Amino acid sequence: MKILLLGSGGREHALADALSRENTPVEIVAAPGNPGIADLGRLVSIDASDPRTVAALAEQEQVDLVVVGPEAPLANGVVDYLQQRRIPAFGPTMGAATVETSKADTKALMLAAGIPTAHAETHRVASEAKAAVRARFGAPVVIKASGLAAGKGVIVCQTEGEAFDAIDRILDDRVFGEAGAECLVESFMTGEELSLFAITDGHDVMPMIGAQDHKRLLDGDDGPNTGGMGAYTPVSLSTPALVDDVTERVFLPTLHALRKRGTPFTGLLYAGLMLTPDGPKVVEFNCRFGDPETQAILPMLTSSLLEPMLAVARGARIGSMPPFTWRAGASVTTVVASSGYPDAPQTGFGIELPSFGDDIRVYHAGTRRDASGTLRTSGGRVFAVTALADTFGAAQQASREAASRIGFDGAIHRRDIGWREAARVG
Ligand code: GLY
């Protein structure tokens, strides 16, 4: 089984790690990959977002499956092009990927299909968006750029003034470029967030265990938003009954609405949920595995990831497949980032990486090898350090300790990943 894996982050390293632990021997070619994935397969340096380049590599390598990690290749139609060339690919088409690439379209689809989500309006003109805030929403309120904005396009505003400023920056200043051609004015929801992933063939779903990520830079969920500073699973709030409820009221009706629209979704559907006092509501969908939740979730998997992925990529149904199974205990992932992250990460520093046992997984993200083979930092988020243990508390402590042993100049990490769960389970 030969797999072409697209992407270069910690999520892709975790996917490569899970796939290389399958019972079926797997050969991994990663494009462009990273030095961690290089230990599990071969790297090829191509533009992974270009459909023709990816298809040419897949044909040249005669791969059995292409797995797409990040959203950019999906938004560019890599899967559409691979499907035309009859190359099995795991991930949605460009039309289905709009669940993530157009928050405006997806909000309209959810509201029309009765899927639980916050009330929202879409606006293109700043004065109209501001009038909506003043007349119908008030504060706090959430202002969102509709398109892809590298995780920075959602602004929670505590006052009307903050909302007006966010609207100006999105619609008039175009700080997110064309992603800000439309903005959503959305009711503020209270509760805890939960990330729930499901592999889907477009009809049926195989949900994974729920995870919680930590978007703020600093302990206590303080400081600026980031791509994610850590995650943990399982989340005790994510009971089997809750997952069933989300399947019935969110995943299945969303998939039905997407089929009806003529853009059936296959691949990994990521529901970002708010667990409100009125039940779970969708904050957003993503069309791919989450980062860093994947680095916490996949090491807990004890059944095959490859089998449902391959079935979906080949156009088969997964409804009769057994559900995923998971090891007991807990998994906590701490991200180690460069100083200056997220605004101006300082990179290029040599890295000292201690060796760890199998219950600590160090997933590379912003690393590279220089001409002499020395491992150096090359990005904002450098590693995701996952600890597996029998209890949440032990996993949290092991993840924190392992993260603090990773040495490079200016390394930063949070020390409180999973603090909500710690308060629940002690
Ligand atoms: N963890 C957030 C994301 O993957 O978008």
Coordinates of C-alpha atoms and ligand atoms in Angstrom, one line a residue:
M1 CA 0.0 0.0 0.0
K2 CA 1.6 3.2 -1.2
I3 CA 0.3 6.5 0.1
L4 CA 1.0 10.1 -1.0
L5 CA 0.4 12.3 2.0
L6 CA 0.1 16.1 1.3
G7 CA 1.1 18.6 3.9
S8 CA 4.0 19.5 6.2
G9 CA 2.7 20.1 9.7
G10 CA 2.3 18.3 13.0
R11 CA -1.1 17.0 11.8
E12 CA 0.5 15.3 8.8
H13 CA 3.2 13.8 11.0
A14 CA 0.5 12.4 13.2
L15 CA -1.3 11.0 10.1
A16 CA 1.9 9.4 8.9
D17 CA 2.6 8.0 12.3
A18 CA -0.9 6.4 12.5
L19 CA -0.7 5.1 8.9
S20 CA 2.8 3.6 9.5
R21 CA 1.4 1.6 12.5
E22 CA -1.3 -0.1 10.4
N23 CA -1.3 -3.9 10.2
T24 CA -1.0 -3.5 6.4
P25 CA 2.6 -2.4 5.6
V26 CA 2.4 1.1 4.2
E27 CA 4.9 3.0 2.2
I28 CA 4.6 6.8 2.6
V29 CA 5.6 9.5 0.2
A30 CA 5.1 12.9 1.7
A31 CA 4.9 16.2 -0.2
P32 CA 6.5 18.3 1.0
G33 CA 6.5 16.6 4.4
N34 CA 8.9 17.6 7.3
P35 CA 12.0 16.1 9.0
G36 CA 9.8 14.0 11.4
I37 CA 7.8 12.5 8.5
A38 CA 11.2 11.8 6.8
D39 CA 11.8 9.2 9.5
L40 CA 8.6 7.3 8.3
G41 CA 8.8 7.8 4.6
R42 CA 10.2 9.6 1.6
L43 CA 9.8 13.4 1.0
V44 CA 9.2 15.0 -2.3
S45 CA 9.4 18.7 -2.7
I46 CA 6.5 19.9 -4.8
D47 CA 3.7 22.5 -4.6
A48 CA 1.1 20.3 -2.9
S49 CA -1.6 22.8 -3.6
D50 CA -1.3 22.5 -7.4
P51 CA -3.7 19.8 -8.8
R52 CA -1.6 19.0 -11.9
T53 CA 1.6 18.7 -10.0
V54 CA 0.1 16.5 -7.3
A55 CA -1.6 14.2 -9.9
A56 CA 1.7 13.9 -11.9
L57 CA 3.5 12.8 -8.7
A58 CA 0.7 10.4 -7.8
E59 CA 0.9 8.8 -11.3
Q60 CA 4.7 8.7 -11.3
E61 CA 4.8 7.1 -7.9
Q62 CA 1.9 4.8 -8.7
V63 CA 0.3 5.4 -5.3
D64 CA -2.8 3.6 -4.1
L65 CA -4.1 6.5 -2.2
V66 CA -3.6 10.3 -1.8
V67 CA -4.4 11.7 1.7
V68 CA -4.8 15.5 1.8
G69 CA -3.8 17.1 5.1
P70 CA -4.4 20.9 4.8
E71 CA -7.3 22.9 3.4
A72 CA -5.4 24.8 0.7
P73 CA -5.1 21.8 -1.7
L74 CA -8.8 21.0 -1.1
A75 CA -9.8 24.6 -1.8
N76 CA -7.7 24.5 -5.0
G77 CA -9.5 21.4 -6.4
V78 CA -6.7 18.8 -5.9
V79 CA -9.3 16.1 -5.1
D80 CA -11.5 17.1 -8.1
Y81 CA -8.5 16.7 -10.4
L82 CA -7.3 13.4 -8.9
Q83 CA -10.9 12.0 -9.2
Q84 CA -10.9 13.0 -12.9
R85 CA -7.6 11.0 -13.3
R86 CA -9.2 8.1 -11.3
I87 CA -6.6 8.3 -8.5
P88 CA -8.2 7.5 -5.1
A89 CA -8.0 10.6 -2.9
F90 CA -9.2 11.1 0.7
G91 CA -10.7 14.6 1.1
P92 CA -13.6 16.6 -0.3
T93 CA -13.9 18.2 -3.7
M94 CA -13.6 22.0 -4.0
G95 CA -17.4 22.4 -4.0
A96 CA -17.8 20.4 -0.8
A97 CA -14.7 22.1 0.8
T98 CA -16.8 25.3 0.9
V99 CA -18.0 24.0 4.3
E100 CA -14.7 25.6 5.4
T101 CA -13.9 28.0 2.6
S102 CA -17.2 29.9 2.7
K103 CA -18.6 30.6 6.2
A104 CA -21.4 32.6 4.6
D105 CA -22.6 29.8 2.3
T106 CA -22.3 27.2 5.1
K107 CA -24.2 29.4 7.6
A108 CA -27.0 29.7 5.0
L109 CA -27.0 25.9 4.4
M110 CA -27.1 25.2 8.1
L111 CA -29.9 27.7 8.8
A112 CA -32.0 26.4 5.9
A113 CA -31.5 22.7 7.0
G114 CA -32.3 23.5 10.6
I115 CA -28.9 22.5 11.9
P116 CA -28.3 23.9 15.4
T117 CA -26.0 27.0 15.1
A118 CA -25.9 30.6 16.1
H119 CA -28.1 33.1 14.3
A120 CA -26.1 35.2 11.8
E121 CA -26.4 37.7 9.0
T122 CA -23.9 38.0 6.1
H123 CA -22.9 41.5 4.9
R124 CA -20.7 43.0 2.2
V125 CA -21.2 46.7 3.1
A126 CA -19.7 47.9 6.4
S127 CA -22.5 50.4 7.2
E128 CA -25.1 47.6 6.8
A129 CA -23.1 45.2 9.0
K130 CA -22.8 47.9 11.7
A131 CA -26.5 48.7 11.5
A132 CA -27.2 45.0 12.1
V133 CA -24.9 44.9 15.1
R134 CA -26.6 48.0 16.5
A135 CA -30.2 47.0 15.8
R136 CA -30.3 43.2 16.1
F137 CA -27.2 41.8 17.8
G138 CA -25.7 44.1 20.4
A139 CA -22.6 43.0 22.3
P140 CA -20.9 40.6 22.8
V141 CA -21.0 39.6 19.2
V142 CA -18.9 37.6 16.8
I143 CA -17.6 39.0 13.5
K144 CA -16.2 36.6 11.0
A145 CA -14.5 36.9 7.6
S146 CA -16.3 34.4 5.4
G147 CA -13.3 32.9 3.6
L148 CA -10.0 31.2 4.7
A149 CA -8.1 33.5 7.0
A150 CA -5.4 31.2 8.6
G151 CA -7.5 30.8 11.8
K152 CA -7.5 34.6 12.4
G153 CA -10.8 35.5 10.7
V154 CA -13.0 35.0 13.8
I155 CA -13.2 38.0 16.1
V156 CA -15.1 37.9 19.4
C157 CA -16.1 41.4 20.2
Q158 CA -17.0 42.5 23.7
T159 CA -18.4 45.9 22.8
E160 CA -20.2 47.5 19.8
G161 CA -17.0 49.6 19.2
E162 CA -14.8 46.5 18.9
A163 CA -17.4 45.0 16.4
F164 CA -17.4 48.2 14.3
D165 CA -13.6 48.1 14.2
A166 CA -13.6 44.4 13.2
I167 CA -16.1 45.1 10.4
D168 CA -14.0 48.0 9.1
R169 CA -10.9 45.9 9.1
I170 CA -12.5 42.9 7.3
L171 CA -14.7 44.6 4.8
D172 CA -13.0 48.0 4.1
D173 CA -9.3 47.4 5.0
R174 CA -9.4 43.9 3.6
V175 CA -6.9 42.7 6.2
F176 CA -7.8 39.1 5.2
G177 CA -7.8 39.9 1.4
E178 CA -10.7 38.4 -0.6
A179 CA -11.6 36.2 2.4
G180 CA -13.1 39.4 3.8
A181 CA -15.3 40.3 0.8
E182 CA -18.2 39.1 3.0
C183 CA -18.4 39.1 6.8
L184 CA -20.8 37.4 9.2
V185 CA -22.3 39.1 12.1
E186 CA -23.1 36.2 14.5
S187 CA -24.7 35.9 17.9
F188 CA -22.3 35.2 20.7
M189 CA -22.6 31.7 22.2
T190 CA -21.6 30.6 25.7
G191 CA -20.3 27.2 26.7
E192 CA -17.3 25.0 26.1
E193 CA -16.0 24.2 22.7
L194 CA -15.6 20.7 21.4
S195 CA -13.9 19.5 18.2
L196 CA -15.6 16.4 16.8
F197 CA -14.3 14.7 13.7
A198 CA -16.1 12.1 11.5
I199 CA -14.9 10.2 8.5
T200 CA -17.7 10.2 6.0
D201 CA -18.6 8.6 2.6
G202 CA -21.1 11.4 2.1
H203 CA -24.0 9.5 3.7
D204 CA -22.8 7.7 6.8
V205 CA -20.3 8.8 9.4
M206 CA -17.6 7.2 11.6
P207 CA -17.2 9.7 14.5
M208 CA -13.9 9.9 16.4
I209 CA -13.4 10.7 20.1
G210 CA -14.0 14.4 20.9
A211 CA -11.1 16.7 21.6
Q212 CA -10.6 20.3 22.9
D213 CA -8.0 22.6 21.6
H214 CA -6.5 25.7 23.1
K215 CA -6.3 28.6 20.7
R216 CA -4.8 31.3 23.0
L217 CA -1.1 31.7 23.4
L218 CA -0.8 31.9 27.1
D219 CA -1.9 29.9 30.2
G220 CA -5.4 30.6 31.4
D221 CA -6.5 31.1 27.8
D222 CA -5.0 34.5 27.7
G223 CA -3.1 36.4 25.0
P224 CA -3.6 36.4 21.2
N225 CA -5.2 33.7 19.1
T226 CA -2.9 31.1 17.6
G227 CA -3.2 28.1 15.3
G228 CA -3.6 26.1 18.5
M229 CA -1.2 25.6 21.5
G230 CA -2.4 22.2 22.6
A231 CA -5.2 19.7 22.7
Y232 CA -6.4 16.7 24.7
T233 CA -8.8 13.8 24.4
P234 CA -11.1 12.3 25.5
V235 CA -13.2 15.1 26.8
S236 CA -15.5 13.9 29.6
L237 CA -18.3 16.2 28.3
S238 CA -18.2 14.3 25.0
T239 CA -20.3 11.3 26.1
P240 CA -21.6 8.6 23.7
A241 CA -25.0 10.3 23.9
L242 CA -23.6 13.6 22.9
V243 CA -21.8 12.1 19.9
D244 CA -25.0 10.3 18.9
D245 CA -26.9 13.6 19.2
V246 CA -24.4 15.5 17.1
T247 CA -24.4 12.7 14.5
E248 CA -28.3 12.8 14.2
R249 CA -28.7 16.6 14.4
V250 CA -25.5 17.9 12.8
F251 CA -23.5 15.4 10.7
L252 CA -26.2 13.5 8.9
P253 CA -28.5 16.5 8.0
T254 CA -25.4 18.5 6.9
L255 CA -24.3 15.7 4.6
H256 CA -27.9 15.4 3.3
A257 CA -28.0 19.1 2.6
L258 CA -24.6 19.0 0.8
R259 CA -25.8 16.0 -1.4
K260 CA -29.0 17.9 -2.2
R261 CA -26.9 20.9 -3.2
G262 CA -24.9 18.8 -5.6
T263 CA -21.7 18.9 -3.6
P264 CA -21.5 15.6 -1.6
F265 CA -18.8 15.7 1.1
T266 CA -16.5 12.8 1.5
G267 CA -13.4 12.8 3.7
L268 CA -13.0 14.1 7.2
L269 CA -15.7 16.5 8.4
Y270 CA -14.7 18.5 11.4
A271 CA -17.5 20.0 13.5
G272 CA -16.3 22.8 15.7
L273 CA -19.1 22.8 18.3
M274 CA -20.2 25.0 21.2
L275 CA -21.7 23.0 24.0
T276 CA -24.4 25.6 25.0
P277 CA -27.0 25.4 27.7
D278 CA -29.4 24.6 24.8
G279 CA -27.3 21.7 23.5
P280 CA -24.5 21.5 21.0
K281 CA -24.4 24.1 18.2
V282 CA -22.1 24.4 15.3
V283 CA -19.5 27.2 15.5
E284 CA -17.9 26.2 12.2
F285 CA -17.1 23.2 10.0
N286 CA -13.6 22.4 8.6
C287 CA -13.1 20.1 5.7
R288 CA -10.0 18.4 7.1
F289 CA -8.4 17.0 10.3
G290 CA -7.8 19.6 12.9
D291 CA -4.4 20.7 14.1
P292 CA -3.4 20.1 17.0
E293 CA -6.4 17.9 17.9
T294 CA -5.2 15.2 15.4
Q295 CA -1.9 14.9 17.2
A296 CA -3.9 14.1 20.4
I297 CA -6.6 11.9 18.9
L298 CA -4.8 9.6 16.4
P299 CA -2.3 8.1 18.9
M300 CA -5.3 6.8 20.9
L301 CA -6.7 4.9 17.9
T302 CA -6.5 1.1 18.2
S303 CA -8.4 0.2 15.0
S304 CA -7.5 0.9 11.4
L305 CA -7.5 4.5 10.0
L306 CA -6.5 3.3 6.6
E307 CA -9.5 1.0 5.9
P308 CA -12.2 3.7 6.2
M309 CA -10.0 6.2 4.4
L310 CA -9.4 3.9 1.5
A311 CA -13.0 2.9 1.3
V312 CA -14.1 6.5 1.1
A313 CA -11.4 7.4 -1.4
R314 CA -12.5 4.5 -3.6
G315 CA -16.2 5.6 -3.5
A316 CA -17.3 2.7 -1.3
R317 CA -19.8 3.1 1.6
I318 CA -18.6 2.8 5.3
G319 CA -22.0 2.3 7.0
S320 CA -21.3 -1.4 7.7
M321 CA -17.8 -0.8 9.0
P322 CA -17.2 -1.3 12.8
P323 CA -16.8 1.9 14.8
F324 CA -13.4 3.2 15.6
T325 CA -11.9 1.8 18.8
W326 CA -9.6 3.7 21.2
R327 CA -7.1 2.8 24.0
A328 CA -8.1 3.6 27.5
G329 CA -6.7 6.6 29.3
A330 CA -5.9 10.0 28.0
S331 CA -3.8 11.9 25.5
V332 CA -2.5 15.4 26.0
T333 CA -0.7 17.4 23.3
T334 CA 1.5 20.5 24.2
V335 CA 2.7 22.6 21.3
V336 CA 6.2 24.0 21.6
A337 CA 6.5 27.2 19.6
S338 CA 9.1 29.8 18.7
S339 CA 9.5 33.0 20.6
G340 CA 7.5 35.8 18.9
Y341 CA 4.8 33.4 17.8
P342 CA 2.1 34.1 16.5
D343 CA 3.0 37.6 15.1
A344 CA 6.7 37.4 14.4
P345 CA 8.3 34.0 15.2
Q346 CA 12.0 33.9 15.5
T347 CA 13.4 30.9 13.7
G348 CA 16.6 29.3 12.5
F349 CA 17.7 28.0 15.9
G350 CA 19.4 24.6 16.4
I351 CA 17.2 22.0 18.2
E352 CA 18.1 19.5 20.8
L353 CA 15.6 16.7 20.8
P354 CA 15.9 14.1 23.6
S355 CA 14.7 10.6 23.0
F356 CA 11.4 9.5 24.6
G357 CA 9.5 6.2 25.0
D358 CA 6.6 5.2 22.9
D359 CA 4.1 6.9 25.2
I360 CA 5.5 10.3 24.2
R361 CA 5.1 11.2 20.5
V362 CA 7.0 14.3 19.2
Y363 CA 5.3 15.5 16.0
H364 CA 7.3 17.9 13.9
A365 CA 5.7 21.1 12.4
G366 CA 8.1 24.0 12.0
T367 CA 11.4 22.2 11.6
R368 CA 13.9 21.8 8.8
R369 CA 17.4 20.2 8.4
D370 CA 20.1 22.5 7.2
A371 CA 22.8 21.6 4.7
S372 CA 24.9 19.9 7.5
G373 CA 21.9 17.9 8.7
T374 CA 21.3 19.9 11.8
L375 CA 17.7 20.2 12.9
R376 CA 16.6 23.8 13.1
T377 CA 13.4 25.7 13.8
S378 CA 11.6 27.0 10.7
G379 CA 8.2 28.1 11.8
G380 CA 5.9 29.4 14.5
R381 CA 4.7 26.1 15.9
V382 CA 7.7 23.8 16.0
F383 CA 6.6 20.6 17.7
A384 CA 3.4 19.0 19.1
V385 CA 4.3 16.8 22.0
T386 CA 1.7 14.2 22.8
A387 CA 1.7 12.1 26.0
L388 CA -0.4 9.0 26.4
A389 CA -1.2 7.8 30.0
D390 CA -3.7 5.9 32.0
T391 CA -5.2 9.0 33.5
F392 CA -5.8 12.5 32.3
G393 CA -3.6 14.0 35.1
A394 CA -0.6 11.7 34.3
A395 CA -0.9 12.5 30.5
Q396 CA -1.1 16.3 31.3
Q397 CA 2.0 16.1 33.5
A398 CA 4.0 13.9 31.0
S399 CA 3.2 16.2 28.1
R400 CA 4.2 19.3 30.0
E401 CA 7.5 17.7 31.1
A402 CA 8.4 16.3 27.7
A403 CA 7.6 19.7 26.1
S404 CA 9.9 21.5 28.5
R405 CA 12.8 19.1 27.7
I406 CA 12.8 20.1 24.0
G407 CA 15.6 22.6 23.6
F408 CA 15.9 25.5 21.3
D409 CA 16.5 29.2 21.9
G410 CA 13.3 31.0 22.9
A411 CA 11.1 27.8 23.0
I412 CA 7.6 28.6 24.6
H413 CA 4.8 26.3 25.5
R414 CA 1.7 26.4 27.7
R415 CA 1.7 24.5 31.0
D416 CA -2.1 24.2 31.5
I417 CA -3.3 22.2 28.5
G418 CA -6.6 20.5 29.5
W419 CA -7.2 22.8 32.5
R420 CA -11.0 22.5 32.1
E421 CA -10.8 18.7 32.1
A422 CA -8.4 18.8 35.1
A423 CA -11.0 20.8 37.0
R424 CA -13.6 18.1 36.1
V425 CA -11.7 14.9 36.8
G426 CA -9.1 16.1 39.3
Ligands
GLY1 N1 -7.8 23.3 15.7 C1 -8.3 24.2 14.9 C2 -8.2 23.9 13.4 O1 -7.6 22.9 13.1 O2 -8.7 24.6 12.6

